[in-house]
């Protein structure tokens, strides 16, 4: 891959990387489309990265279908698929990339070590593909914040482009993990986007001094509608360091509302970002 990317760098062609763990869906296709619009060469990486899964997580059962992914990439006009083996990525490696502070919040509390796995693999992908641009979905807001900080702290020569979350008709954010859900769970999971929008409404009404009262109302709403869904967190933060917004009334700027919830045994994440004037 490095010979190919060196060649494109030398010829002045703009290269894009869409990093994925495969089992591609419409969200990935929209990233590929953006990448193709703004670059000469588009590379999709497909690598289920063991380093970002905890011991009791779903690495083994994570959905994989390379043939289907290949067809989707071909149809979308992808120039190269980078599909390394685990031993090629992590051959006796002793090095990890850890971004501090931002990684301890939200997902970090439930998935210790996850973002070290993500940052390490993405830096390795950047070094292998040498893209000018990377395309990531807004659904993984904390991952995006971590990767932006890593790129800036380590002077990586790449621009991170964040693209809108693609949703099912009922509002459920597209995710490879949605394939674990039954049709009934899929329908119930639409409550998550509803809860994010209810949070946004309350933030923008500006009647709440702090975020705690909003979070209580959100838990009540969920209990009324879907008591079987377990909300692991629902946080209202800034969109850069992901700090809780304590003085909500006087806060101005980008607000990120993010949540994680278990629908049956499937853990889903989602978020929305908006401006508070
Ligand atoms: O968002 C994902 O699919 C993964 O975390 C990524 C960025 C491909 C790294 O493995």
PDB file of C-alpha atoms and ligand atoms in Angstrom:
ATOM      1  CA  UNK A   1       0.000   0.000   0.000  1.00  0.00           C
ATOM      2  CA  UNK A   2       2.859   2.385   0.854  1.00  0.00           C
ATOM      3  CA  UNK A   3       4.390   2.153  -2.651  1.00  0.00           C
ATOM      4  CA  UNK A   4       1.025   3.049  -4.177  1.00  0.00           C
ATOM      5  CA  UNK A   5       0.433   5.953  -1.792  1.00  0.00           C
ATOM      6  CA  UNK A   6       3.989   7.270  -2.291  1.00  0.00           C
ATOM      7  CA  UNK A   7       3.318   7.256  -6.031  1.00  0.00           C
ATOM      8  CA  UNK A   8       0.081   9.262  -5.662  1.00  0.00           C
ATOM      9  CA  UNK A   9       1.699  11.728  -3.219  1.00  0.00           C
ATOM     10  CA  UNK A  10       4.523  12.283  -5.771  1.00  0.00           C
ATOM     11  CA  UNK A  11       2.160  12.839  -8.681  1.00  0.00           C
ATOM     12  CA  UNK A  12       0.267  15.477  -6.693  1.00  0.00           C
ATOM     13  CA  UNK A  13      -2.993  13.533  -6.678  1.00  0.00           C
ATOM     14  CA  UNK A  14      -5.240  14.002  -3.633  1.00  0.00           C
ATOM     15  CA  UNK A  15      -5.882  10.760  -1.788  1.00  0.00           C
ATOM     16  CA  UNK A  16      -8.750  10.066   0.625  1.00  0.00           C
ATOM     17  CA  UNK A  17      -9.049   7.344   3.235  1.00  0.00           C
ATOM     18  CA  UNK A  18     -12.361   6.054   4.546  1.00  0.00           C
ATOM     19  CA  UNK A  19     -11.350   3.858   7.510  1.00  0.00           C
ATOM     20  CA  UNK A  20     -13.894   1.134   8.329  1.00  0.00           C
ATOM     21  CA  UNK A  21     -14.280  -2.178  10.078  1.00  0.00           C
ATOM     22  CA  UNK A  22     -16.307  -3.485   7.150  1.00  0.00           C
ATOM     23  CA  UNK A  23     -19.915  -4.693   6.978  1.00  0.00           C
ATOM     24  CA  UNK A  24     -20.500  -1.528   5.015  1.00  0.00           C
ATOM     25  CA  UNK A  25     -23.829   0.298   5.021  1.00  0.00           C
ATOM     26  CA  UNK A  26     -25.308   3.514   3.591  1.00  0.00           C
ATOM     27  CA  UNK A  27     -23.392   5.591   6.143  1.00  0.00           C
ATOM     28  CA  UNK A  28     -20.089   4.296   4.757  1.00  0.00           C
ATOM     29  CA  UNK A  29     -21.312   4.830   1.182  1.00  0.00           C
ATOM     30  CA  UNK A  30     -22.047   8.485   1.971  1.00  0.00           C
ATOM     31  CA  UNK A  31     -18.468   8.863   3.312  1.00  0.00           C
ATOM     32  CA  UNK A  32     -17.103   7.281   0.124  1.00  0.00           C
ATOM     33  CA  UNK A  33     -19.220   9.667  -1.954  1.00  0.00           C
ATOM     34  CA  UNK A  34     -17.835  12.709  -0.086  1.00  0.00           C
ATOM     35  CA  UNK A  35     -14.302  11.329  -0.425  1.00  0.00           C
ATOM     36  CA  UNK A  36     -14.705  10.845  -4.185  1.00  0.00           C
ATOM     37  CA  UNK A  37     -16.165  14.325  -4.664  1.00  0.00           C
ATOM     38  CA  UNK A  38     -13.134  16.004  -3.102  1.00  0.00           C
ATOM     39  CA  UNK A  39     -10.181  13.763  -3.960  1.00  0.00           C
ATOM     40  CA  UNK A  40      -8.585  11.977  -6.950  1.00  0.00           C
ATOM     41  CA  UNK A  41      -8.090   8.579  -5.317  1.00  0.00           C
ATOM     42  CA  UNK A  42     -10.311   6.951  -2.690  1.00  0.00           C
ATOM     43  CA  UNK A  43      -9.065   4.155  -0.437  1.00  0.00           C
ATOM     44  CA  UNK A  44     -11.388   2.241   1.905  1.00  0.00           C
ATOM     45  CA  UNK A  45      -9.685   0.311   4.681  1.00  0.00           C
ATOM     46  CA  UNK A  46     -11.490  -2.734   6.019  1.00  0.00           C
ATOM     47  CA  UNK A  47      -9.945  -4.029   9.232  1.00  0.00           C
ATOM     48  CA  UNK A  48     -11.753  -5.308  12.310  1.00  0.00           C
ATOM     49  CA  UNK A  49      -9.233  -3.975  14.783  1.00  0.00           C
ATOM     50  CA  UNK A  50      -8.818  -6.359  17.741  1.00  0.00           C
ATOM     51  CA  UNK A  51      -6.999  -3.674  19.737  1.00  0.00           C
ATOM     52  CA  UNK A  52     -10.124  -1.540  20.177  1.00  0.00           C
ATOM     53  CA  UNK A  53     -12.298  -4.348  21.592  1.00  0.00           C
ATOM     54  CA  UNK A  54     -12.360  -5.141  25.328  1.00  0.00           C
ATOM     55  CA  UNK A  55     -12.057  -8.749  26.501  1.00  0.00           C
ATOM     56  CA  UNK A  56     -15.808  -9.201  26.930  1.00  0.00           C
ATOM     57  CA  UNK A  57     -16.768  -7.285  23.785  1.00  0.00           C
ATOM     58  CA  UNK A  58     -17.950  -8.486  20.389  1.00  0.00           C
ATOM     59  CA  UNK A  59     -14.689  -8.874  18.417  1.00  0.00           C
ATOM     60  CA  UNK A  60     -15.409 -12.522  17.513  1.00  0.00           C
ATOM     61  CA  UNK A  61     -19.023 -11.972  16.528  1.00  0.00           C
ATOM     62  CA  UNK A  62     -18.520  -8.553  14.872  1.00  0.00           C
ATOM     63  CA  UNK A  63     -20.289  -8.893  11.486  1.00  0.00           C
ATOM     64  CA  UNK A  64     -17.990  -9.560   8.526  1.00  0.00           C
ATOM     65  CA  UNK A  65     -18.844  -9.998   4.830  1.00  0.00           C
ATOM     66  CA  UNK A  66     -15.894  -9.134   2.612  1.00  0.00           C
ATOM     67  CA  UNK A  67     -17.608 -10.188  -0.629  1.00  0.00           C
ATOM     68  CA  UNK A  68     -20.517  -7.818   0.014  1.00  0.00           C
ATOM     69  CA  UNK A  69     -18.135  -5.027   1.095  1.00  0.00           C
ATOM     70  CA  UNK A  70     -16.121  -5.545  -2.088  1.00  0.00           C
ATOM     71  CA  UNK A  71     -19.268  -5.235  -4.224  1.00  0.00           C
ATOM     72  CA  UNK A  72     -20.374  -2.090  -2.374  1.00  0.00           C
ATOM     73  CA  UNK A  73     -16.931  -0.509  -2.848  1.00  0.00           C
ATOM     74  CA  UNK A  74     -16.884  -1.435  -6.537  1.00  0.00           C
ATOM     75  CA  UNK A  75     -20.361   0.000  -7.072  1.00  0.00           C
ATOM     76  CA  UNK A  76     -19.372   3.197  -5.213  1.00  0.00           C
ATOM     77  CA  UNK A  77     -16.262   3.662  -7.383  1.00  0.00           C
ATOM     78  CA  UNK A  78     -13.614   3.062  -4.696  1.00  0.00           C
ATOM     79  CA  UNK A  79     -10.108   2.908  -6.178  1.00  0.00           C
ATOM     80  CA  UNK A  80      -8.416   0.669  -3.584  1.00  0.00           C
ATOM     81  CA  UNK A  81      -9.502  -1.508  -0.674  1.00  0.00           C
ATOM     82  CA  UNK A  82      -6.844  -1.883   2.036  1.00  0.00           C
ATOM     83  CA  UNK A  83      -7.669  -5.108   3.888  1.00  0.00           C
ATOM     84  CA  UNK A  84      -4.659  -6.085   6.000  1.00  0.00           C
ATOM     85  CA  UNK A  85      -4.356  -9.186   8.181  1.00  0.00           C
ATOM     86  CA  UNK A  86      -3.976  -8.812  11.950  1.00  0.00           C
ATOM     87  CA  UNK A  87      -0.356 -10.025  11.867  1.00  0.00           C
ATOM     88  CA  UNK A  88       0.494  -7.429   9.210  1.00  0.00           C
ATOM     89  CA  UNK A  89      -0.870  -4.609  11.373  1.00  0.00           C
ATOM     90  CA  UNK A  90       0.446  -5.745  14.735  1.00  0.00           C
ATOM     91  CA  UNK A  91       3.514  -7.885  14.091  1.00  0.00           C
ATOM     92  CA  UNK A  92       5.171  -7.968  17.552  1.00  0.00           C
ATOM     93  CA  UNK A  93       4.308  -4.289  17.994  1.00  0.00           C
ATOM     94  CA  UNK A  94       5.215  -2.729  21.366  1.00  0.00           C
ATOM     95  CA  UNK A  95       3.828   0.709  20.586  1.00  0.00           C
ATOM     96  CA  UNK A  96       0.484   2.288  21.456  1.00  0.00           C
ATOM     97  CA  UNK A  97      -0.943   5.760  20.875  1.00  0.00           C
ATOM     98  CA  UNK A  98      -2.865   7.189  23.828  1.00  0.00           C
ATOM     99  CA  UNK A  99      -4.684  10.513  23.813  1.00  0.00           C
ATOM    100  CA  UNK A 100      -5.224  11.600  27.420  1.00  0.00           C
ATOM    101  CA  UNK A 101      -8.202  13.240  29.193  1.00  0.00           C
ATOM    102  CA  UNK A 102     -10.776  13.257  26.343  1.00  0.00           C
ATOM    103  CA  UNK A 103     -10.618   9.450  26.316  1.00  0.00           C
ATOM    104  CA  UNK A 104     -11.575   9.090  29.986  1.00  0.00           C
ATOM    105  CA  UNK A 105     -15.091  10.450  29.507  1.00  0.00           C
ATOM    106  CA  UNK A 106     -18.329   9.084  27.968  1.00  0.00           C
ATOM    107  CA  UNK A 107     -17.336   5.887  26.093  1.00  0.00           C
ATOM    108  CA  UNK A 108     -14.003   5.781  27.919  1.00  0.00           C
ATOM    109  CA  UNK A 109     -15.756   5.035  31.226  1.00  0.00           C
ATOM    110  CA  UNK A 110     -17.425   1.955  29.729  1.00  0.00           C
ATOM    111  CA  UNK A 111     -14.724   0.862  27.294  1.00  0.00           C
ATOM    112  CA  UNK A 112     -11.319   1.354  28.949  1.00  0.00           C
ATOM    113  CA  UNK A 113      -8.493   1.115  26.406  1.00  0.00           C
ATOM    114  CA  UNK A 114     -10.879   1.406  23.444  1.00  0.00           C
ATOM    115  CA  UNK A 115      -9.561   4.744  22.201  1.00  0.00           C
ATOM    116  CA  UNK A 116      -5.930   3.664  22.511  1.00  0.00           C
ATOM    117  CA  UNK A 117      -6.856   0.866  20.109  1.00  0.00           C
ATOM    118  CA  UNK A 118      -8.600   3.308  17.778  1.00  0.00           C
ATOM    119  CA  UNK A 119      -5.843   5.954  17.848  1.00  0.00           C
ATOM    120  CA  UNK A 120      -3.117   3.343  17.300  1.00  0.00           C
ATOM    121  CA  UNK A 121      -4.812   1.696  14.330  1.00  0.00           C
ATOM    122  CA  UNK A 122      -5.805   4.982  12.703  1.00  0.00           C
ATOM    123  CA  UNK A 123      -2.245   6.325  12.956  1.00  0.00           C
ATOM    124  CA  UNK A 124      -1.008   3.081  11.397  1.00  0.00           C
ATOM    125  CA  UNK A 125      -3.608   3.418   8.606  1.00  0.00           C
ATOM    126  CA  UNK A 126      -2.541   7.026   8.021  1.00  0.00           C
ATOM    127  CA  UNK A 127       1.096   5.913   7.751  1.00  0.00           C
ATOM    128  CA  UNK A 128       0.220   3.076   5.384  1.00  0.00           C
ATOM    129  CA  UNK A 129      -2.170   4.951   3.087  1.00  0.00           C
ATOM    130  CA  UNK A 130      -0.696   8.477   3.448  1.00  0.00           C
ATOM    131  CA  UNK A 131      -4.028  10.152   2.664  1.00  0.00           C
ATOM    132  CA  UNK A 132      -4.534  13.906   2.405  1.00  0.00           C
ATOM    133  CA  UNK A 133      -8.072  13.546   3.778  1.00  0.00           C
ATOM    134  CA  UNK A 134      -9.833  11.123   6.111  1.00  0.00           C
ATOM    135  CA  UNK A 135     -13.630  10.806   6.196  1.00  0.00           C
ATOM    136  CA  UNK A 136     -15.417   9.816   9.417  1.00  0.00           C
ATOM    137  CA  UNK A 137     -19.071   9.813  10.465  1.00  0.00           C
ATOM    138  CA  UNK A 138     -20.486  12.125  13.139  1.00  0.00           C
ATOM    139  CA  UNK A 139     -21.987   9.081  14.933  1.00  0.00           C
ATOM    140  CA  UNK A 140     -18.638   8.413  16.622  1.00  0.00           C
ATOM    141  CA  UNK A 141     -18.285  11.907  18.076  1.00  0.00           C
ATOM    142  CA  UNK A 142     -15.785  11.028  20.790  1.00  0.00           C
ATOM    143  CA  UNK A 143     -13.667   8.997  18.377  1.00  0.00           C
ATOM    144  CA  UNK A 144     -13.609  12.050  16.118  1.00  0.00           C
ATOM    145  CA  UNK A 145     -12.515  14.352  18.952  1.00  0.00           C
ATOM    146  CA  UNK A 146      -9.761  11.889  19.936  1.00  0.00           C
ATOM    147  CA  UNK A 147      -8.497  11.481  16.372  1.00  0.00           C
ATOM    148  CA  UNK A 148      -8.519  15.239  15.708  1.00  0.00           C
ATOM    149  CA  UNK A 149      -6.420  15.774  18.851  1.00  0.00           C
ATOM    150  CA  UNK A 150      -4.044  12.950  17.888  1.00  0.00           C
ATOM    151  CA  UNK A 151      -3.557  14.349  14.366  1.00  0.00           C
ATOM    152  CA  UNK A 152      -2.900  17.824  15.716  1.00  0.00           C
ATOM    153  CA  UNK A 153      -0.642  16.717  18.618  1.00  0.00           C
ATOM    154  CA  UNK A 154       1.453  14.396  16.434  1.00  0.00           C
ATOM    155  CA  UNK A 155       1.536  16.715  13.372  1.00  0.00           C
ATOM    156  CA  UNK A 156       0.055  14.052  11.114  1.00  0.00           C
ATOM    157  CA  UNK A 157      -0.185  15.427   7.578  1.00  0.00           C
ATOM    158  CA  UNK A 158      -3.886  14.745   7.069  1.00  0.00           C
ATOM    159  CA  UNK A 159      -7.212  16.570   7.377  1.00  0.00           C
ATOM    160  CA  UNK A 160     -10.074  14.913   9.247  1.00  0.00           C
ATOM    161  CA  UNK A 161     -13.460  15.514   7.632  1.00  0.00           C
ATOM    162  CA  UNK A 162     -16.562  14.733   9.702  1.00  0.00           C
ATOM    163  CA  UNK A 163     -19.736  13.859   7.759  1.00  0.00           C
ATOM    164  CA  UNK A 164     -23.328  13.838   8.915  1.00  0.00           C
ATOM    165  CA  UNK A 165     -24.757  10.685  10.495  1.00  0.00           C
ATOM    166  CA  UNK A 166     -26.906   8.706   8.059  1.00  0.00           C
ATOM    167  CA  UNK A 167     -30.109   7.463   9.702  1.00  0.00           C
ATOM    168  CA  UNK A 168     -32.779   4.872   9.070  1.00  0.00           C
ATOM    169  CA  UNK A 169     -36.235   6.262   8.306  1.00  0.00           C
ATOM    170  CA  UNK A 170     -37.160   5.975  11.999  1.00  0.00           C
ATOM    171  CA  UNK A 171     -34.098   8.017  13.050  1.00  0.00           C
ATOM    172  CA  UNK A 172     -31.900   5.123  14.186  1.00  0.00           C
ATOM    173  CA  UNK A 173     -28.268   5.910  13.319  1.00  0.00           C
ATOM    174  CA  UNK A 174     -26.832   3.472  10.763  1.00  0.00           C
ATOM    175  CA  UNK A 175     -24.292   1.122  12.304  1.00  0.00           C
ATOM    176  CA  UNK A 176     -22.865  -2.283  11.469  1.00  0.00           C
ATOM    177  CA  UNK A 177     -24.007  -3.355  14.949  1.00  0.00           C
ATOM    178  CA  UNK A 178     -27.672  -2.710  14.002  1.00  0.00           C
ATOM    179  CA  UNK A 179     -27.453  -6.138  12.360  1.00  0.00           C
ATOM    180  CA  UNK A 180     -27.605  -7.630  15.898  1.00  0.00           C
ATOM    181  CA  UNK A 181     -31.087  -6.108  16.461  1.00  0.00           C
ATOM    182  CA  UNK A 182     -34.416  -7.871  15.898  1.00  0.00           C
ATOM    183  CA  UNK A 183     -36.982  -5.875  13.838  1.00  0.00           C
ATOM    184  CA  UNK A 184     -38.801  -5.013  17.103  1.00  0.00           C
ATOM    185  CA  UNK A 185     -35.585  -3.819  18.777  1.00  0.00           C
ATOM    186  CA  UNK A 186     -34.772  -1.757  15.670  1.00  0.00           C
ATOM    187  CA  UNK A 187     -38.118  -0.063  15.915  1.00  0.00           C
ATOM    188  CA  UNK A 188     -37.776   0.531  19.703  1.00  0.00           C
ATOM    189  CA  UNK A 189     -34.254   1.900  19.261  1.00  0.00           C
ATOM    190  CA  UNK A 190     -35.676   4.912  17.392  1.00  0.00           C
ATOM    191  CA  UNK A 191     -36.332   6.327  20.897  1.00  0.00           C
ATOM    192  CA  UNK A 192     -32.613   7.160  21.113  1.00  0.00           C
ATOM    193  CA  UNK A 193     -32.733   9.824  18.398  1.00  0.00           C
ATOM    194  CA  UNK A 194     -35.986  11.100  19.936  1.00  0.00           C
ATOM    195  CA  UNK A 195     -34.196  11.499  23.311  1.00  0.00           C
ATOM    196  CA  UNK A 196     -31.344  13.408  21.682  1.00  0.00           C
ATOM    197  CA  UNK A 197     -33.804  15.796  20.050  1.00  0.00           C
ATOM    198  CA  UNK A 198     -35.718  16.227  23.321  1.00  0.00           C
ATOM    199  CA  UNK A 199     -32.408  17.175  24.950  1.00  0.00           C
ATOM    200  CA  UNK A 200     -31.626  19.684  22.201  1.00  0.00           C
ATOM    201  CA  UNK A 201     -35.084  21.268  22.621  1.00  0.00           C
ATOM    202  CA  UNK A 202     -34.495  21.736  26.348  1.00  0.00           C
ATOM    203  CA  UNK A 203     -30.982  23.146  25.875  1.00  0.00           C
ATOM    204  CA  UNK A 204     -32.216  25.667  23.302  1.00  0.00           C
ATOM    205  CA  UNK A 205     -35.236  26.729  25.415  1.00  0.00           C
ATOM    206  CA  UNK A 206     -32.588  28.003  27.846  1.00  0.00           C
ATOM    207  CA  UNK A 207     -34.743  27.465  30.955  1.00  0.00           C
ATOM    208  CA  UNK A 208     -32.297  25.042  32.590  1.00  0.00           C
ATOM    209  CA  UNK A 209     -29.423  26.292  34.779  1.00  0.00           C
ATOM    210  CA  UNK A 210     -27.440  23.091  34.334  1.00  0.00           C
ATOM    211  CA  UNK A 211     -27.561  19.788  32.485  1.00  0.00           C
ATOM    212  CA  UNK A 212     -28.574  17.578  35.452  1.00  0.00           C
ATOM    213  CA  UNK A 213     -32.292  18.468  35.365  1.00  0.00           C
ATOM    214  CA  UNK A 214     -32.419  17.771  31.617  1.00  0.00           C
ATOM    215  CA  UNK A 215     -30.802  14.383  32.134  1.00  0.00           C
ATOM    216  CA  UNK A 216     -33.398  13.500  34.774  1.00  0.00           C
ATOM    217  CA  UNK A 217     -36.260  14.423  32.411  1.00  0.00           C
ATOM    218  CA  UNK A 218     -34.695  12.330  29.656  1.00  0.00           C
ATOM    219  CA  UNK A 219     -34.431   9.250  31.907  1.00  0.00           C
ATOM    220  CA  UNK A 220     -38.095   9.693  32.872  1.00  0.00           C
ATOM    221  CA  UNK A 221     -39.111   9.909  29.203  1.00  0.00           C
ATOM    222  CA  UNK A 222     -37.216   6.707  28.429  1.00  0.00           C
ATOM    223  CA  UNK A 223     -38.699   4.889  31.446  1.00  0.00           C
ATOM    224  CA  UNK A 224     -42.228   5.865  30.281  1.00  0.00           C
ATOM    225  CA  UNK A 225     -41.735   4.715  26.707  1.00  0.00           C
ATOM    226  CA  UNK A 226     -39.161   1.901  26.774  1.00  0.00           C
ATOM    227  CA  UNK A 227     -38.245   0.820  30.322  1.00  0.00           C
ATOM    228  CA  UNK A 228     -36.453  -2.197  28.841  1.00  0.00           C
ATOM    229  CA  UNK A 229     -33.783   0.004  27.190  1.00  0.00           C
ATOM    230  CA  UNK A 230     -30.841   0.723  29.518  1.00  0.00           C
ATOM    231  CA  UNK A 231     -29.326   4.186  29.157  1.00  0.00           C
ATOM    232  CA  UNK A 232     -25.632   3.900  30.086  1.00  0.00           C
ATOM    233  CA  UNK A 233     -24.968   7.612  29.784  1.00  0.00           C
ATOM    234  CA  UNK A 234     -26.589  10.744  28.383  1.00  0.00           C
ATOM    235  CA  UNK A 235     -24.163  13.659  28.488  1.00  0.00           C
ATOM    236  CA  UNK A 236     -24.384  17.288  27.407  1.00  0.00           C
ATOM    237  CA  UNK A 237     -20.886  18.588  26.697  1.00  0.00           C
ATOM    238  CA  UNK A 238     -18.875  20.916  24.525  1.00  0.00           C
ATOM    239  CA  UNK A 239     -17.780  19.358  21.216  1.00  0.00           C
ATOM    240  CA  UNK A 240     -14.036  19.761  21.620  1.00  0.00           C
ATOM    241  CA  UNK A 241     -12.770  18.512  24.994  1.00  0.00           C
ATOM    242  CA  UNK A 242     -16.165  16.887  25.758  1.00  0.00           C
ATOM    243  CA  UNK A 243     -16.391  18.640  29.131  1.00  0.00           C
ATOM    244  CA  UNK A 244     -19.778  18.697  30.838  1.00  0.00           C
ATOM    245  CA  UNK A 245     -21.407  22.125  30.377  1.00  0.00           C
ATOM    246  CA  UNK A 246     -21.937  23.251  33.960  1.00  0.00           C
ATOM    247  CA  UNK A 247     -23.212  26.798  33.426  1.00  0.00           C
ATOM    248  CA  UNK A 248     -25.720  25.878  30.722  1.00  0.00           C
ATOM    249  CA  UNK A 249     -27.680  29.158  30.795  1.00  0.00           C
ATOM    250  CA  UNK A 250     -24.637  31.237  29.900  1.00  0.00           C
ATOM    251  CA  UNK A 251     -22.945  28.738  27.578  1.00  0.00           C
ATOM    252  CA  UNK A 252     -22.549  29.762  23.945  1.00  0.00           C
ATOM    253  CA  UNK A 253     -21.064  27.537  21.232  1.00  0.00           C
ATOM    254  CA  UNK A 254     -21.230  23.974  19.944  1.00  0.00           C
ATOM    255  CA  UNK A 255     -23.173  21.555  22.139  1.00  0.00           C
ATOM    256  CA  UNK A 256     -22.765  17.805  21.835  1.00  0.00           C
ATOM    257  CA  UNK A 257     -25.412  15.535  23.316  1.00  0.00           C
ATOM    258  CA  UNK A 258     -24.245  11.942  23.302  1.00  0.00           C
ATOM    259  CA  UNK A 259     -25.621   8.718  24.654  1.00  0.00           C
ATOM    260  CA  UNK A 260     -24.978   5.003  24.877  1.00  0.00           C
ATOM    261  CA  UNK A 261     -27.774   2.523  25.486  1.00  0.00           C
ATOM    262  CA  UNK A 262     -28.278  -1.193  25.593  1.00  0.00           C
ATOM    263  CA  UNK A 263     -31.135  -2.473  23.474  1.00  0.00           C
ATOM    264  CA  UNK A 264     -31.357  -6.122  24.483  1.00  0.00           C
ATOM    265  CA  UNK A 265     -27.726  -7.187  24.583  1.00  0.00           C
ATOM    266  CA  UNK A 266     -26.688  -4.728  21.832  1.00  0.00           C
ATOM    267  CA  UNK A 267     -24.870  -1.572  22.862  1.00  0.00           C
ATOM    268  CA  UNK A 268     -25.605   1.432  20.623  1.00  0.00           C
ATOM    269  CA  UNK A 269     -24.207   4.957  20.629  1.00  0.00           C
ATOM    270  CA  UNK A 270     -25.559   8.118  19.043  1.00  0.00           C
ATOM    271  CA  UNK A 271     -25.239  11.902  19.329  1.00  0.00           C
ATOM    272  CA  UNK A 272     -26.279  15.238  17.915  1.00  0.00           C
ATOM    273  CA  UNK A 273     -24.291  18.434  17.674  1.00  0.00           C
ATOM    274  CA  UNK A 274     -25.726  21.929  17.376  1.00  0.00           C
ATOM    275  CA  UNK A 275     -24.968  25.564  18.148  1.00  0.00           C
ATOM    276  CA  UNK A 276     -26.306  27.399  21.208  1.00  0.00           C
ATOM    277  CA  UNK A 277     -26.217  31.163  20.655  1.00  0.00           C
TER     278      UNK A 277
HETATM  279  O1  LIG B   1     -15.231   3.776  13.368  1.00  0.00           O
HETATM  280  C1  LIG B   1     -14.698   2.701  13.042  1.00  0.00           C
HETATM  281  O2  LIG B   1     -15.213   1.931  12.234  1.00  0.00           O
HETATM  282  C2  LIG B   1     -13.359   2.314  13.659  1.00  0.00           C
HETATM  283  O3  LIG B   1     -13.268   2.741  14.973  1.00  0.00           O
HETATM  284  C3  LIG B   1     -12.155   2.785  12.840  1.00  0.00           C
HETATM  285  C4  LIG B   1     -12.074   4.307  12.745  1.00  0.00           C
HETATM  286  C5  LIG B   1     -12.218   2.201  11.434  1.00  0.00           C
HETATM  287  C6  LIG B   1     -10.852   2.303  13.490  1.00  0.00           C
HETATM  288  O4  LIG B   1     -10.802   0.916  13.586  1.00  0.00           O
END
